[in-house]
Tab-separated table of C-alpha atoms in Angstrom:
chain	number	residue	atom	x	y	z
F	87	MET	CA	-20.554	-1.520	-49.682
F	88	PHE	CA	-19.697	-4.663	-46.643
F	89	GLN	CA	-21.694	-7.835	-46.458
F	90	LYS	CA	-23.980	-7.761	-43.791
F	91	THR	CA	-22.022	-9.812	-40.989
F	92	SER	CA	-24.281	-12.075	-39.018
F	93	PHE	CA	-24.798	-12.277	-35.226
F	94	THR	CA	-23.591	-15.426	-34.709
F	95	THR	CA	-20.793	-15.035	-36.634
F	96	LEU	CA	-19.965	-11.706	-34.729
F	97	ILE	CA	-19.992	-14.142	-31.622
F	98	ILE	CA	-18.239	-16.543	-32.497
F	99	GLY	CA	-15.436	-14.002	-33.588
F	100	VAL	CA	-15.752	-12.283	-30.166
F	101	PHE	CA	-15.083	-15.646	-28.697
F	102	VAL	CA	-12.155	-16.692	-30.766
F	103	VAL	CA	-10.644	-13.197	-29.755
F	104	TYR	CA	-11.733	-14.276	-25.886
F	105	VAL	CA	-9.558	-17.286	-26.355
F	106	LEU	CA	-6.555	-16.030	-27.993
F	107	HIS	CA	-6.452	-13.382	-25.124
F	108	THR	CA	-7.154	-15.591	-22.195
F	109	CYS	CA	-3.834	-17.818	-23.914
F	110	TRP	CA	-1.868	-14.912	-23.471
F	111	VAL	CA	-2.462	-14.352	-20.075
F	112	MET	CA	-2.063	-17.697	-19.020
F	113	TYR	CA	1.233	-17.569	-20.875
F	114	GLY	CA	2.000	-14.014	-19.269
F	115	ILE	CA	1.440	-15.758	-15.806
F	116	VAL	CA	3.189	-19.219	-16.200
F	117	TYR	CA	5.927	-17.450	-17.646
F	118	THR	CA	8.120	-14.824	-16.030
F	119	LYS	CA	11.747	-12.803	-18.060
F	120	PRO	CA	14.561	-13.160	-15.832
F	121	CYS	CA	17.243	-10.380	-15.166
F	122	GLU	CA	19.637	-11.094	-18.111
F	123	LYS	CA	22.383	-9.370	-16.389
F	124	ILE	CA	23.063	-11.226	-13.331
F	125	GLN	CA	25.411	-8.382	-11.911
F	126	ASN	CA	22.884	-5.933	-12.655
F	127	GLU	CA	21.836	-3.672	-9.960
F	128	ASN	CA	18.041	-4.292	-11.096
F	129	CYS	CA	18.507	-7.975	-10.461
F	130	ILE	CA	17.220	-9.630	-6.957
F	131	THR	CA	18.897	-12.917	-6.680
F	132	SER	CA	17.840	-16.142	-4.279
F	133	TYR	CA	19.068	-15.901	-0.845
F	134	LEU	CA	18.884	-19.697	-0.763
F	135	ALA	CA	22.419	-19.623	-3.487
F	136	GLU	CA	23.983	-18.404	-0.235
F	137	LYS	CA	23.111	-22.135	0.992
F	138	PRO	CA	22.242	-20.812	4.501
F	139	ARG	CA	20.972	-23.082	7.481
F	140	LEU	CA	17.349	-22.927	8.130
F	141	GLN	CA	15.053	-24.092	10.477
F	142	LEU	CA	10.880	-24.637	9.996
F	143	SER	CA	9.183	-24.055	13.079
F	144	ILE	CA	5.268	-24.122	13.021
F	145	TYR	CA	3.190	-22.050	15.823
F	146	THR	CA	-0.629	-22.250	16.539
F	147	SER	CA	-2.211	-18.842	18.002
F	148	LEU	CA	-5.410	-17.696	19.088
F	149	LYS	CA	-5.111	-14.225	17.392
F	150	PRO	CA	-4.049	-13.590	13.369
F	151	THR	CA	-1.631	-10.640	14.926
F	152	GLY	CA	0.268	-13.239	17.265
F	153	ASP	CA	0.199	-11.370	20.424
F	154	GLY	CA	0.675	-13.586	23.286
F	155	ASN	CA	-0.304	-17.634	23.644
F	156	GLN	CA	2.167	-19.006	20.729
F	157	ASN	CA	2.033	-22.590	21.035
F	158	LEU	CA	5.144	-24.499	19.195
F	159	ILE	CA	3.181	-27.411	17.624
F	160	PHE	CA	6.100	-28.456	14.694
F	161	SER	CA	10.249	-27.497	14.466
F	162	MET	CA	12.314	-28.897	11.895
F	163	GLU	CA	15.883	-27.700	12.860
F	164	ASP	CA	18.030	-28.931	9.705
F	165	PHE	CA	15.282	-27.582	7.319
F	166	ASP	CA	16.351	-28.721	3.907
F	167	VAL	CA	14.247	-26.703	0.881
F	168	PHE	CA	14.917	-29.112	-2.019
F	169	SER	CA	13.865	-32.332	0.107
F	170	LYS	CA	10.172	-33.125	0.768
F	171	PHE	CA	8.566	-34.715	3.883
F	172	GLU	CA	4.959	-35.264	5.140
F	173	ARG	CA	4.647	-35.499	9.389
F	174	LYS	CA	2.089	-36.338	10.933
F	175	ILE	CA	1.361	-34.992	14.444
F	176	ASN	CA	-0.912	-33.925	17.255
F	177	VAL	CA	-2.513	-30.324	18.102
F	178	SER	CA	-3.851	-29.414	21.172
F	179	ILE	CA	-6.760	-27.662	20.741
F	180	PRO	CA	-7.318	-24.446	23.153
F	181	LYS	CA	-10.735	-24.297	25.250
F	182	LYS	CA	-12.017	-21.162	23.239
F	183	THR	CA	-11.300	-23.203	19.733
F	184	ARG	CA	-13.440	-25.911	21.013
F	185	ASN	CA	-16.081	-23.749	21.799
F	186	ASN	CA	-16.886	-22.757	18.394
F	187	GLY	CA	-13.657	-20.515	18.015
F	188	THR	CA	-10.747	-20.070	15.504
F	189	LEU	CA	-7.234	-21.460	15.542
F	190	TYR	CA	-4.492	-19.887	13.654
F	191	THR	CA	-1.267	-21.195	12.654
F	192	PHE	CA	1.772	-19.502	12.082
F	193	VAL	CA	4.482	-20.777	9.756
F	194	PHE	CA	8.323	-19.542	9.878
F	195	VAL	CA	11.302	-20.323	7.705
F	196	HIS	CA	14.066	-18.889	9.771
F	197	LYS	CA	17.688	-18.793	10.380
F	198	ALA	CA	18.496	-22.068	12.328
F	199	GLY	CA	19.447	-22.105	16.039
F	200	VAL	CA	17.107	-18.444	16.459
F	201	SER	CA	14.360	-17.633	17.696
F	202	PRO	CA	12.134	-16.986	14.714
F	203	TRP	CA	10.397	-13.874	16.726
F	204	HIS	CA	13.876	-12.610	17.034
F	205	ASP	CA	15.366	-13.092	13.544
F	206	SER	CA	15.357	-10.878	11.042
F	207	LYS	CA	15.961	-12.549	8.174
F	208	GLN	CA	12.842	-14.985	8.293
F	209	VAL	CA	10.148	-15.004	6.285
F	210	HIS	CA	6.453	-16.394	7.833
F	211	HIS	CA	2.942	-16.813	6.557
F	212	ILE	CA	-0.282	-17.026	8.419
F	213	ALA	CA	-3.366	-19.626	7.808
F	214	GLN	CA	-6.537	-20.438	9.449
F	215	LEU	CA	-6.551	-24.183	10.981
F	216	THR	CA	-10.364	-24.288	11.148
F	217	THR	CA	-12.987	-23.204	8.801
F	218	TYR	CA	-17.006	-22.514	9.187
F	219	MET	CA	-19.420	-24.893	7.824
F	220	GLN	CA	-22.551	-26.686	9.042
F	221	SER	CA	-22.129	-30.503	10.078
F	222	GLU	CA	-24.076	-32.984	8.293
F	223	PRO	CA	-26.134	-33.819	11.238
F	224	GLN	CA	-27.042	-30.122	11.704
F	225	LYS	CA	-28.146	-29.931	8.424
F	226	LYS	CA	-31.259	-32.343	8.945
F	227	THR	CA	-32.093	-30.410	12.269
F	228	ASN	CA	-34.732	-28.250	12.816
F	229	GLY	CA	-33.866	-24.800	13.950
F	230	LEU	CA	-29.748	-25.172	13.605
F	231	GLN	CA	-29.197	-25.080	9.699
F	232	ASP	CA	-27.951	-21.207	10.134
F	233	ARG	CA	-25.693	-21.553	12.957
F	234	PRO	CA	-22.497	-22.820	11.402
F	235	VAL	CA	-20.133	-25.246	13.472
F	236	SER	CA	-16.008	-24.585	13.452
F	237	HIS	CA	-14.051	-27.550	11.405
F	238	TRP	CA	-10.523	-28.203	11.959
F	239	ARG	CA	-8.562	-28.868	8.570
F	240	SER	CA	-6.446	-32.073	8.929
F	241	ARG	CA	-3.953	-31.051	6.435
F	242	LEU	CA	-1.166	-28.042	6.013
F	243	THR	CA	0.570	-27.853	2.659
F	244	LEU	CA	3.861	-26.375	2.424
F	245	ASN	CA	6.079	-24.792	-0.431
F	246	VAL	CA	9.358	-22.907	-1.083
F	247	LEU	CA	10.063	-21.684	-4.749
F	248	SER	CA	12.986	-23.640	-5.351
F	249	GLU	CA	14.327	-22.374	-8.470
F	250	ASP	CA	17.686	-20.310	-8.460
F	251	PHE	CA	15.239	-17.432	-10.391
F	252	ALA	CA	16.808	-14.138	-10.672
F	253	PHE	CA	14.070	-11.329	-10.890
F	254	ASP	CA	14.401	-8.235	-12.471
F	255	ARG	CA	13.401	-4.907	-9.935
F	256	GLU	CA	11.527	-3.193	-12.795
F	257	ALA	CA	9.565	-6.398	-14.073
F	258	LEU	CA	8.713	-7.869	-10.615
F	259	PRO	CA	5.088	-9.938	-10.893
F	260	SER	CA	2.848	-8.312	-8.062
F	261	ASP	CA	1.421	-11.713	-7.334
F	262	VAL	CA	5.294	-13.054	-6.402
F	263	HIS	CA	5.713	-9.509	-4.718
F	264	ARG	CA	3.067	-10.485	-2.216
F	265	TYR	CA	4.939	-13.272	-0.783
F	266	MET	CA	8.432	-11.777	-1.006
F	267	ARG	CA	10.567	-10.199	1.068
F	268	VAL	CA	13.953	-8.047	0.115
F	269	ILE	CA	16.891	-7.693	1.578
F	270	GLN	CA	19.966	-5.630	0.793
F	271	TYR	CA	22.860	-8.032	0.916
F	272	GLY	CA	26.496	-6.241	0.310
F	273	LYS	CA	26.021	-4.533	-2.633
F	274	ARG	CA	23.118	-6.976	-4.109
F	275	MET	CA	19.336	-7.493	-3.375
F	276	LEU	CA	18.372	-11.178	-2.316
F	277	TYR	CA	14.840	-12.352	-1.967
F	278	LEU	CA	14.520	-14.330	1.548
F	279	PRO	CA	12.840	-18.277	0.727
F	280	ILE	CA	9.044	-17.756	-0.880
F	281	LEU	CA	7.277	-19.461	1.276
F	282	PHE	CA	3.539	-20.048	0.168
F	283	ILE	CA	1.375	-22.314	2.495
F	284	ASP	CA	-1.288	-24.343	-0.440
F	285	GLU	CA	-4.819	-23.716	0.767
F	286	LEU	CA	-6.255	-24.964	-2.466
F	287	SER	CA	-4.899	-28.509	-0.936
F	288	ASN	CA	-7.643	-27.951	2.116
F	289	ARG	CA	-10.615	-30.309	0.690
F	290	VAL	CA	-13.776	-30.751	2.175
F	291	LYS	CA	-13.372	-34.749	2.965
F	292	ASP	CA	-10.541	-33.485	5.389
F	293	LEU	CA	-12.064	-31.548	7.675
F	294	MET	CA	-13.046	-32.849	11.079
F	295	VAL	CA	-15.854	-31.530	13.787
F	296	ILE	CA	-14.514	-29.503	16.308
F	297	ASN	CA	-16.747	-30.249	19.868
F	298	SER	CA	-15.973	-29.213	23.320
F	299	SER	CA	-14.714	-32.523	24.422
F	300	THR	CA	-12.230	-32.615	21.657
F	301	THR	CA	-8.906	-31.870	23.301
F	302	GLU	CA	-6.285	-32.765	20.430
F	303	LEU	CA	-6.697	-33.012	16.541
F	304	PRO	CA	-4.587	-34.442	13.995
F	305	LEU	CA	-2.429	-32.846	11.625
F	306	THR	CA	-0.728	-33.652	8.648
F	307	ILE	CA	2.140	-31.342	7.329
F	308	SER	CA	3.336	-32.143	3.731
F	309	TYR	CA	6.137	-29.828	2.376
F	310	ASP	CA	7.538	-29.912	-1.610
F	311	THR	CA	9.223	-27.476	-3.773
F	312	ILE	CA	7.384	-25.556	-6.411
F	313	SER	CA	8.258	-24.089	-9.469
F	314	LEU	CA	8.391	-20.376	-10.296
F	315	GLY	CA	5.381	-20.702	-12.831
F	316	LYS	CA	3.134	-23.314	-10.688
F	317	LEU	CA	3.864	-20.637	-7.841
F	318	ARG	CA	2.056	-17.764	-10.469
F	319	PHE	CA	-0.609	-20.264	-10.893
F	320	TRP	CA	-1.453	-21.647	-7.683
F	321	ILE	CA	-1.436	-17.925	-6.463
F	322	HIS	CA	-3.973	-16.975	-8.905
F	323	MET	CA	-6.309	-19.971	-8.354
F	324	GLN	CA	-6.512	-19.439	-4.714
F	325	ASP	CA	-7.125	-15.815	-5.365
F	326	ALA	CA	-10.276	-17.125	-7.920
F	327	VAL	CA	-11.695	-19.256	-5.194
F	328	TYR	CA	-11.296	-16.454	-2.363
F	329	SER	CA	-13.060	-14.015	-4.752
F	330	LEU	CA	-15.672	-16.803	-5.444
F	331	GLN	CA	-16.541	-17.200	-1.586
F	332	GLN	CA	-16.784	-13.801	-1.099
F	333	PHE	CA	-19.801	-13.652	-4.160
F	334	GLY	CA	-21.394	-16.031	-2.209
F	335	PHE	CA	-20.237	-19.273	-2.666
F	336	THR	CA	-20.204	-22.252	0.474
F	337	GLU	CA	-17.078	-24.043	1.378
F	338	LYS	CA	-18.663	-27.038	-0.448
F	339	ASP	CA	-19.032	-25.181	-4.172
F	340	ALA	CA	-15.373	-23.810	-3.539
F	341	ASP	CA	-14.279	-27.714	-2.581
F	342	GLU	CA	-15.314	-28.978	-6.577
F	343	ILE	CA	-13.395	-26.207	-7.417
F	344	LYS	CA	-10.745	-26.976	-6.031
F	345	GLY	CA	-10.810	-30.619	-6.756
F	346	ILE	CA	-10.564	-29.225	-10.069
F	347	PHE	CA	-7.264	-28.169	-9.685
F	348	VAL	CA	-5.865	-30.194	-7.075
F	349	ASP	CA	-7.045	-33.981	-8.165
F	350	THR	CA	-6.321	-32.894	-12.144
F	351	ASN	CA	-3.070	-32.956	-14.408
F	352	LEU	CA	-2.009	-29.425	-15.270
F	353	TYR	CA	-2.135	-30.449	-19.193
F	354	PHE	CA	-5.682	-32.135	-18.852
F	355	LEU	CA	-6.609	-29.058	-16.840
F	356	ALA	CA	-5.904	-26.508	-19.905
F	357	LEU	CA	-7.894	-28.987	-21.945
F	358	THR	CA	-10.831	-28.551	-19.451
F	359	PHE	CA	-10.507	-24.846	-19.799
F	360	PHE	CA	-10.863	-25.013	-23.874
F	361	VAL	CA	-14.190	-27.623	-23.074
F	362	ALA	CA	-15.472	-25.044	-20.574
F	363	ALA	CA	-15.127	-22.058	-23.142
F	364	PHE	CA	-16.625	-24.170	-26.145
F	365	HIS	CA	-19.566	-25.087	-23.539
F	366	LEU	CA	-20.004	-21.604	-22.855
F	367	LEU	CA	-20.304	-20.772	-26.733
F	368	PHE	CA	-22.454	-23.756	-27.328
F	369	ASP	CA	-24.465	-22.547	-24.265
F	370	PHE	CA	-25.124	-18.763	-25.852
F	371	LEU	CA	-25.829	-20.366	-29.490
F	372	ALA	CA	-28.413	-23.042	-28.231
F	373	PHE	CA	-29.992	-20.279	-26.044
F	374	LYS	CA	-30.458	-17.744	-28.984
F	375	ASN	CA	-31.721	-19.919	-31.541
F	376	ASP	CA	-34.228	-21.555	-29.012
F	377	ILE	CA	-35.362	-17.827	-28.139
F	378	SER	CA	-35.357	-17.015	-31.821
F	379	PHE	CA	-37.176	-20.455	-33.116
F	380	TRP	CA	-39.948	-19.880	-30.732
F	381	LYS	CA	-40.475	-16.462	-31.705
F	382	LYS	CA	-41.181	-17.639	-35.053
F	383	LYS	CA	-43.212	-20.958	-33.979
F	384	LYS	CA	-47.137	-20.336	-34.821
F	385	SER	CA	-48.265	-23.589	-34.872
F	386	MET	CA	-47.626	-26.667	-32.918
F	387	VAL	CA	-47.500	-29.106	-35.354
F	388	GLY	CA	-45.353	-32.424	-34.734
F	389	MET	CA	-44.139	-30.430	-31.433
F	390	SER	CA	-44.941	-32.197	-27.583
F	391	SER	CA	-46.771	-29.884	-25.756
F	392	LYS	CA	-46.602	-31.705	-22.798
F	393	ALA	CA	-42.888	-31.998	-23.165
F	394	VAL	CA	-43.000	-28.235	-22.871
F	395	LEU	CA	-45.065	-27.979	-19.878
F	396	TRP	CA	-42.735	-30.341	-18.370
F	397	ARG	CA	-39.618	-28.798	-18.968
F	398	CYS	CA	-41.196	-25.573	-17.490
F	399	PHE	CA	-42.288	-27.278	-14.518
F	400	SER	CA	-38.653	-29.056	-14.163
F	401	THR	CA	-37.306	-25.702	-14.606
F	402	ILE	CA	-39.424	-23.725	-11.558
F	403	VAL	CA	-39.080	-27.002	-9.543
F	404	ILE	CA	-34.878	-26.609	-9.978
F	405	PHE	CA	-34.822	-22.585	-9.207
F	406	LEU	CA	-37.155	-23.415	-5.950
F	407	TYR	CA	-35.050	-26.295	-4.784
F	408	LEU	CA	-31.530	-24.080	-5.343
F	409	LEU	CA	-33.730	-21.135	-3.490
F	410	ASP	CA	-34.412	-23.516	-0.578
F	411	GLU	CA	-30.408	-24.634	-0.687
F	412	GLN	CA	-29.518	-20.761	-0.395
F	413	THR	CA	-27.272	-21.527	-3.337
F	414	SER	CA	-25.158	-18.709	-4.361
F	415	LEU	CA	-26.706	-15.881	-6.692
F	416	LEU	CA	-24.295	-16.884	-9.529
F	417	VAL	CA	-26.281	-20.256	-10.053
F	418	LEU	CA	-29.360	-18.720	-8.650
F	419	ILE	CA	-30.196	-15.852	-11.163
F	420	PRO	CA	-29.338	-18.100	-14.738
F	421	ALA	CA	-31.802	-20.571	-13.479
F	422	GLY	CA	-34.458	-17.629	-12.663
F	423	ILE	CA	-34.281	-16.914	-15.959
F	424	GLY	CA	-33.892	-19.987	-17.512
F	425	SER	CA	-37.560	-20.636	-15.635
F	426	ILE	CA	-39.104	-17.122	-16.874
F	427	ILE	CA	-38.136	-18.153	-20.725
F	428	GLU	CA	-39.694	-21.904	-19.971
F	429	ILE	CA	-43.117	-20.025	-19.185
F	430	TRP	CA	-42.689	-17.615	-21.782
F	431	LYS	CA	-42.591	-20.900	-24.135
F	432	VAL	CA	-45.791	-22.537	-22.927
F	433	LYS	CA	-47.613	-19.731	-23.359
F	434	LYS	CA	-46.377	-20.347	-26.693
F	435	ALA	CA	-47.087	-23.821	-27.043
F	436	PHE	CA	-50.554	-23.537	-25.555
F	437	LYS	CA	-51.258	-20.210	-27.396
F	438	ILE	CA	-52.294	-18.418	-23.869
F	439	HIS	CA	-53.868	-14.681	-24.256
F	440	VAL	CA	-53.552	-12.498	-20.897
F	441	LEU	CA	-56.027	-10.141	-20.537
F	442	TRP	CA	-56.211	-7.519	-17.748
F	443	LYS	CA	-59.044	-6.049	-16.357
F	444	GLY	CA	-58.160	-3.800	-13.527
F	445	LEU	CA	-55.515	-5.884	-11.821
F	446	LYS	CA	-57.722	-9.254	-12.235
F	447	PRO	CA	-56.047	-11.427	-15.099
F	448	THR	CA	-58.345	-13.072	-17.577
F	449	PHE	CA	-56.134	-16.193	-19.573
F	450	GLN	CA	-57.529	-17.058	-23.027
F	451	PHE	CA	-56.435	-20.292	-25.098
F	452	GLY	CA	-56.449	-20.137	-28.678
F	453	LYS	CA	-57.843	-22.750	-31.163
F	454	SER	CA	-55.956	-25.611	-32.609
F	455	ASP	CA	-56.564	-27.003	-36.264
F	456	GLU	CA	-56.803	-30.571	-37.374
F	457	SER	CA	-52.839	-31.153	-37.890
F	458	GLU	CA	-52.330	-29.930	-33.906
F	459	ARG	CA	-55.583	-32.006	-32.578
F	460	LYS	CA	-53.609	-35.015	-34.424
F	461	THR	CA	-50.417	-34.244	-32.840
F	462	GLU	CA	-51.844	-33.693	-29.534
F	463	GLU	CA	-53.659	-37.185	-29.765
F	464	TYR	CA	-49.849	-38.876	-30.106
F	465	ASP	CA	-48.508	-36.801	-27.356
F	466	THR	CA	-51.468	-37.719	-25.279
F	467	GLN	CA	-51.434	-41.333	-25.870
F	468	ALA	CA	-46.961	-41.137	-25.361
F	469	MET	CA	-48.094	-39.463	-21.693
F	470	LYS	CA	-50.697	-42.188	-20.730
F	471	TYR	CA	-48.086	-45.216	-21.735
F	472	LEU	CA	-45.352	-43.256	-19.586
F	473	SER	CA	-47.209	-42.170	-16.506
F	474	TYR	CA	-47.632	-46.326	-15.827
F	475	LEU	CA	-43.699	-46.318	-15.240
F	476	LEU	CA	-43.576	-42.322	-14.176
F	477	TYR	CA	-46.271	-41.918	-11.230
F	478	PRO	CA	-45.412	-45.126	-8.854
F	479	LEU	CA	-41.667	-44.149	-8.852
F	480	CYS	CA	-41.951	-40.575	-7.830
F	481	ILE	CA	-44.690	-41.369	-5.486
F	482	GLY	CA	-42.435	-44.545	-3.844
F	483	GLY	CA	-39.320	-41.995	-3.450
F	484	ALA	CA	-41.150	-39.248	-2.245
F	485	VAL	CA	-42.378	-41.849	0.465
F	486	TYR	CA	-39.264	-43.479	0.670
F	487	SER	CA	-37.562	-40.195	1.597
F	488	LEU	CA	-40.168	-38.885	3.972
F	489	ILE	CA	-39.784	-42.555	6.269
F	490	TYR	CA	-36.055	-42.328	6.124
F	491	VAL	CA	-34.851	-38.927	5.721
F	492	LYS	CA	-35.045	-36.012	8.237
F	493	TYR	CA	-35.919	-32.433	6.630
F	494	LYS	CA	-36.559	-29.153	8.271
F	495	SER	CA	-39.701	-28.730	7.049
F	496	TRP	CA	-42.752	-30.292	5.215
F	497	TYR	CA	-42.038	-27.952	1.902
F	498	SER	CA	-38.126	-28.863	2.495
F	499	TRP	CA	-39.570	-32.630	1.817
F	500	LEU	CA	-42.063	-31.495	-0.948
F	501	ILE	CA	-39.235	-29.477	-3.127
F	502	ASN	CA	-36.289	-32.621	-2.659
F	503	SER	CA	-38.834	-35.184	-3.633
F	504	LEU	CA	-39.879	-32.714	-7.016
F	505	VAL	CA	-36.082	-31.905	-7.453
F	506	ASN	CA	-35.274	-35.823	-7.226
F	507	GLY	CA	-37.789	-36.992	-9.415
F	508	VAL	CA	-36.817	-34.131	-12.047
F	509	TYR	CA	-33.460	-35.558	-11.638
F	510	ALA	CA	-34.008	-39.477	-11.938
F	511	PHE	CA	-36.827	-39.256	-14.397
F	512	GLY	CA	-36.780	-36.185	-16.116
F	513	PHE	CA	-35.257	-37.729	-18.984
F	514	LEU	CA	-38.243	-39.493	-19.324
F	515	PHE	CA	-40.307	-36.461	-20.513
F	516	MET	CA	-38.521	-36.443	-23.844
F	517	LEU	CA	-39.619	-39.484	-24.717
F	518	PRO	CA	-43.411	-38.175	-25.847
F	519	GLN	CA	-41.252	-36.226	-28.821
F	520	LEU	CA	-39.350	-39.335	-30.048
F	521	PHE	CA	-43.230	-41.290	-30.247
F	522	VAL	CA	-44.450	-37.714	-31.908
F	523	ASN	CA	-41.761	-38.519	-34.290
F	524	TYR	CA	-42.580	-41.694	-34.938
F	525	LYS	CA	-46.053	-41.317	-35.524
F	526	LEU	CA	-45.770	-38.628	-37.598
F	527	LYS	CA	-42.897	-39.753	-39.727
F	528	SER	CA	-41.158	-36.422	-39.642
F	529	VAL	CA	-38.197	-34.391	-37.370
F	530	ALA	CA	-38.536	-31.075	-39.661
F	531	HIS	CA	-40.962	-29.475	-36.867
F	532	LEU	CA	-37.746	-29.664	-34.249
F	533	PRO	CA	-35.324	-26.664	-33.480
F	534	TRP	CA	-32.405	-28.531	-34.765
F	535	LYS	CA	-29.956	-25.765	-34.632
F	536	ALA	CA	-30.842	-25.338	-30.954
F	537	PHE	CA	-30.576	-29.245	-30.202
F	538	MET	CA	-27.428	-29.468	-32.196
F	539	TYR	CA	-25.523	-27.081	-29.573
F	540	LYS	CA	-27.661	-28.533	-26.874
F	541	ALA	CA	-26.181	-32.018	-28.193
F	542	PHE	CA	-22.867	-30.551	-28.261
F	543	ASN	CA	-23.020	-29.676	-24.804
F	544	THR	CA	-24.331	-33.012	-23.340
F	545	PHE	CA	-21.392	-34.542	-24.809
F	546	ILE	CA	-18.955	-31.794	-22.902
F	547	ASP	CA	-20.691	-32.609	-19.519
F	548	ASP	CA	-19.529	-36.171	-20.147
F	549	VAL	CA	-16.427	-34.838	-20.540
F	550	PHE	CA	-16.992	-33.188	-17.457
F	551	ALA	CA	-18.781	-35.990	-15.056
F	552	PHE	CA	-15.024	-38.017	-15.010
F	553	ILE	CA	-13.493	-34.157	-13.721
F	554	ILE	CA	-15.744	-33.437	-10.780
F	555	THR	CA	-16.000	-35.317	-7.905
F	556	MET	CA	-19.729	-36.405	-8.051
F	557	PRO	CA	-21.673	-40.021	-6.740
F	558	THR	CA	-21.523	-42.448	-9.009
F	559	SER	CA	-25.518	-42.250	-9.793
F	560	HIS	CA	-25.017	-38.857	-10.585
F	561	ARG	CA	-22.364	-39.406	-13.109
F	562	LEU	CA	-24.294	-42.044	-14.762
F	563	ALA	CA	-27.197	-39.854	-15.268
F	564	CYS	CA	-25.352	-37.672	-17.079
F	565	PHE	CA	-25.368	-39.728	-20.036
F	566	ARG	CA	-28.948	-40.581	-20.442
F	567	ASP	CA	-29.633	-37.673	-22.565
F	568	ASP	CA	-26.842	-38.988	-24.985
F	569	VAL	CA	-29.362	-42.145	-26.021
F	570	VAL	CA	-32.160	-39.978	-26.181
F	571	PHE	CA	-30.035	-37.472	-28.685
F	572	LEU	CA	-28.982	-40.480	-30.360
F	573	ILE	CA	-32.027	-41.618	-31.041
F	574	TYR	CA	-33.393	-38.391	-32.564
F	575	LEU	CA	-30.495	-38.463	-34.898
F	576	TYR	CA	-31.429	-42.064	-36.026
F	577	GLN	CA	-35.011	-40.733	-36.621
F	578	ARG	CA	-33.563	-37.816	-38.720
F	579	TRP	CA	-31.527	-40.254	-40.696
């Protein structure tokens, strides 16, 4: 007979398999098997090995098809593929683009002295020099919040594969194949220079609003070589960001993810992946143990019911705030599920029973025993002391934002004021539980399994605080829960 396997053990096993599979997939991305015999007819070698004279030409156009109105904005006649450079130029903005239109760029690598439009060995890629996004003043103006404005991408980052790598035609990576153009050169198959436009380097901080009076805008053209492993990795990451945008991620949401890849060392990024994977595991285990704990909970002895009520309130406020900000469904749905679970916890904590008389619900509250009433007394006492500090701070913050910050509606002001209070002072509502523990001289009533998993995630969040771009105040806020958790550990000891 097999011994009964616990659900937690099964989940950890699945997690280990997932991590190993991901490592294997990542290895498959960064490593490409070369063609073993160069003279083999299945081998595709680099055109750059012939040392051709190349030219880099960059055009702008109002249409992605390039039909007419192409304007040459930059040309480098003796383009050395192996030498990096950076140039700053000014680009004339057409009238249609100034009127909230779009502008495209055509980047060519072609034979020197020959027009790229007539060169049979040219390679080119098309990218947008503009993107649509709400401007900061517009977000605070009533009635215009849904109308995106054209913004200028002030950076154009280019790469060419520098390795003299021989590909096997029968094992050609699909990601590289999209960027590859192959020609017949005598009896050999050659691939032309693999040109890549790095759109991960397009950051929100580099965007500039285009208005009707803008005639010229600056553009920084950066060029560098790229290895095959990094090229394949970058293609996959760029595709992933594009997919997230299709799922509803805004330009700003995508920018946070871009920052992880662009501003972080690749080795540190690999560490981040493992940290994020463990974060996901601990999230699930904390969720599972928390639900299990509350399902079995029959008495509220030693538990702060006010803290449970506050968690429910704060979770609903955050959900309504995300809904008001039209956040991606990928973020909104988990927040909504979390709100439902917290409402269920409040029902358990206050022993609420819902009785239906037709379509009219009636709520009945269960009675507390002597031990629960003692806990409630300490809980009320802690909230009384806390209210002297908390209420003036929240009211003061709400009044300040009403006077100095513009909102699209009164509802938006109310939700923003509440969510700012939750983010700024929410951790203070964990203090009544500390006070109850102190008075009862016991922590045996707490859900320690779920608590430990959440604590591990808190420390993981500390790591992410140094990776993801955020205001200093928000970064410091990531360390508040650590202090409270350390006090919990001290009380347990």
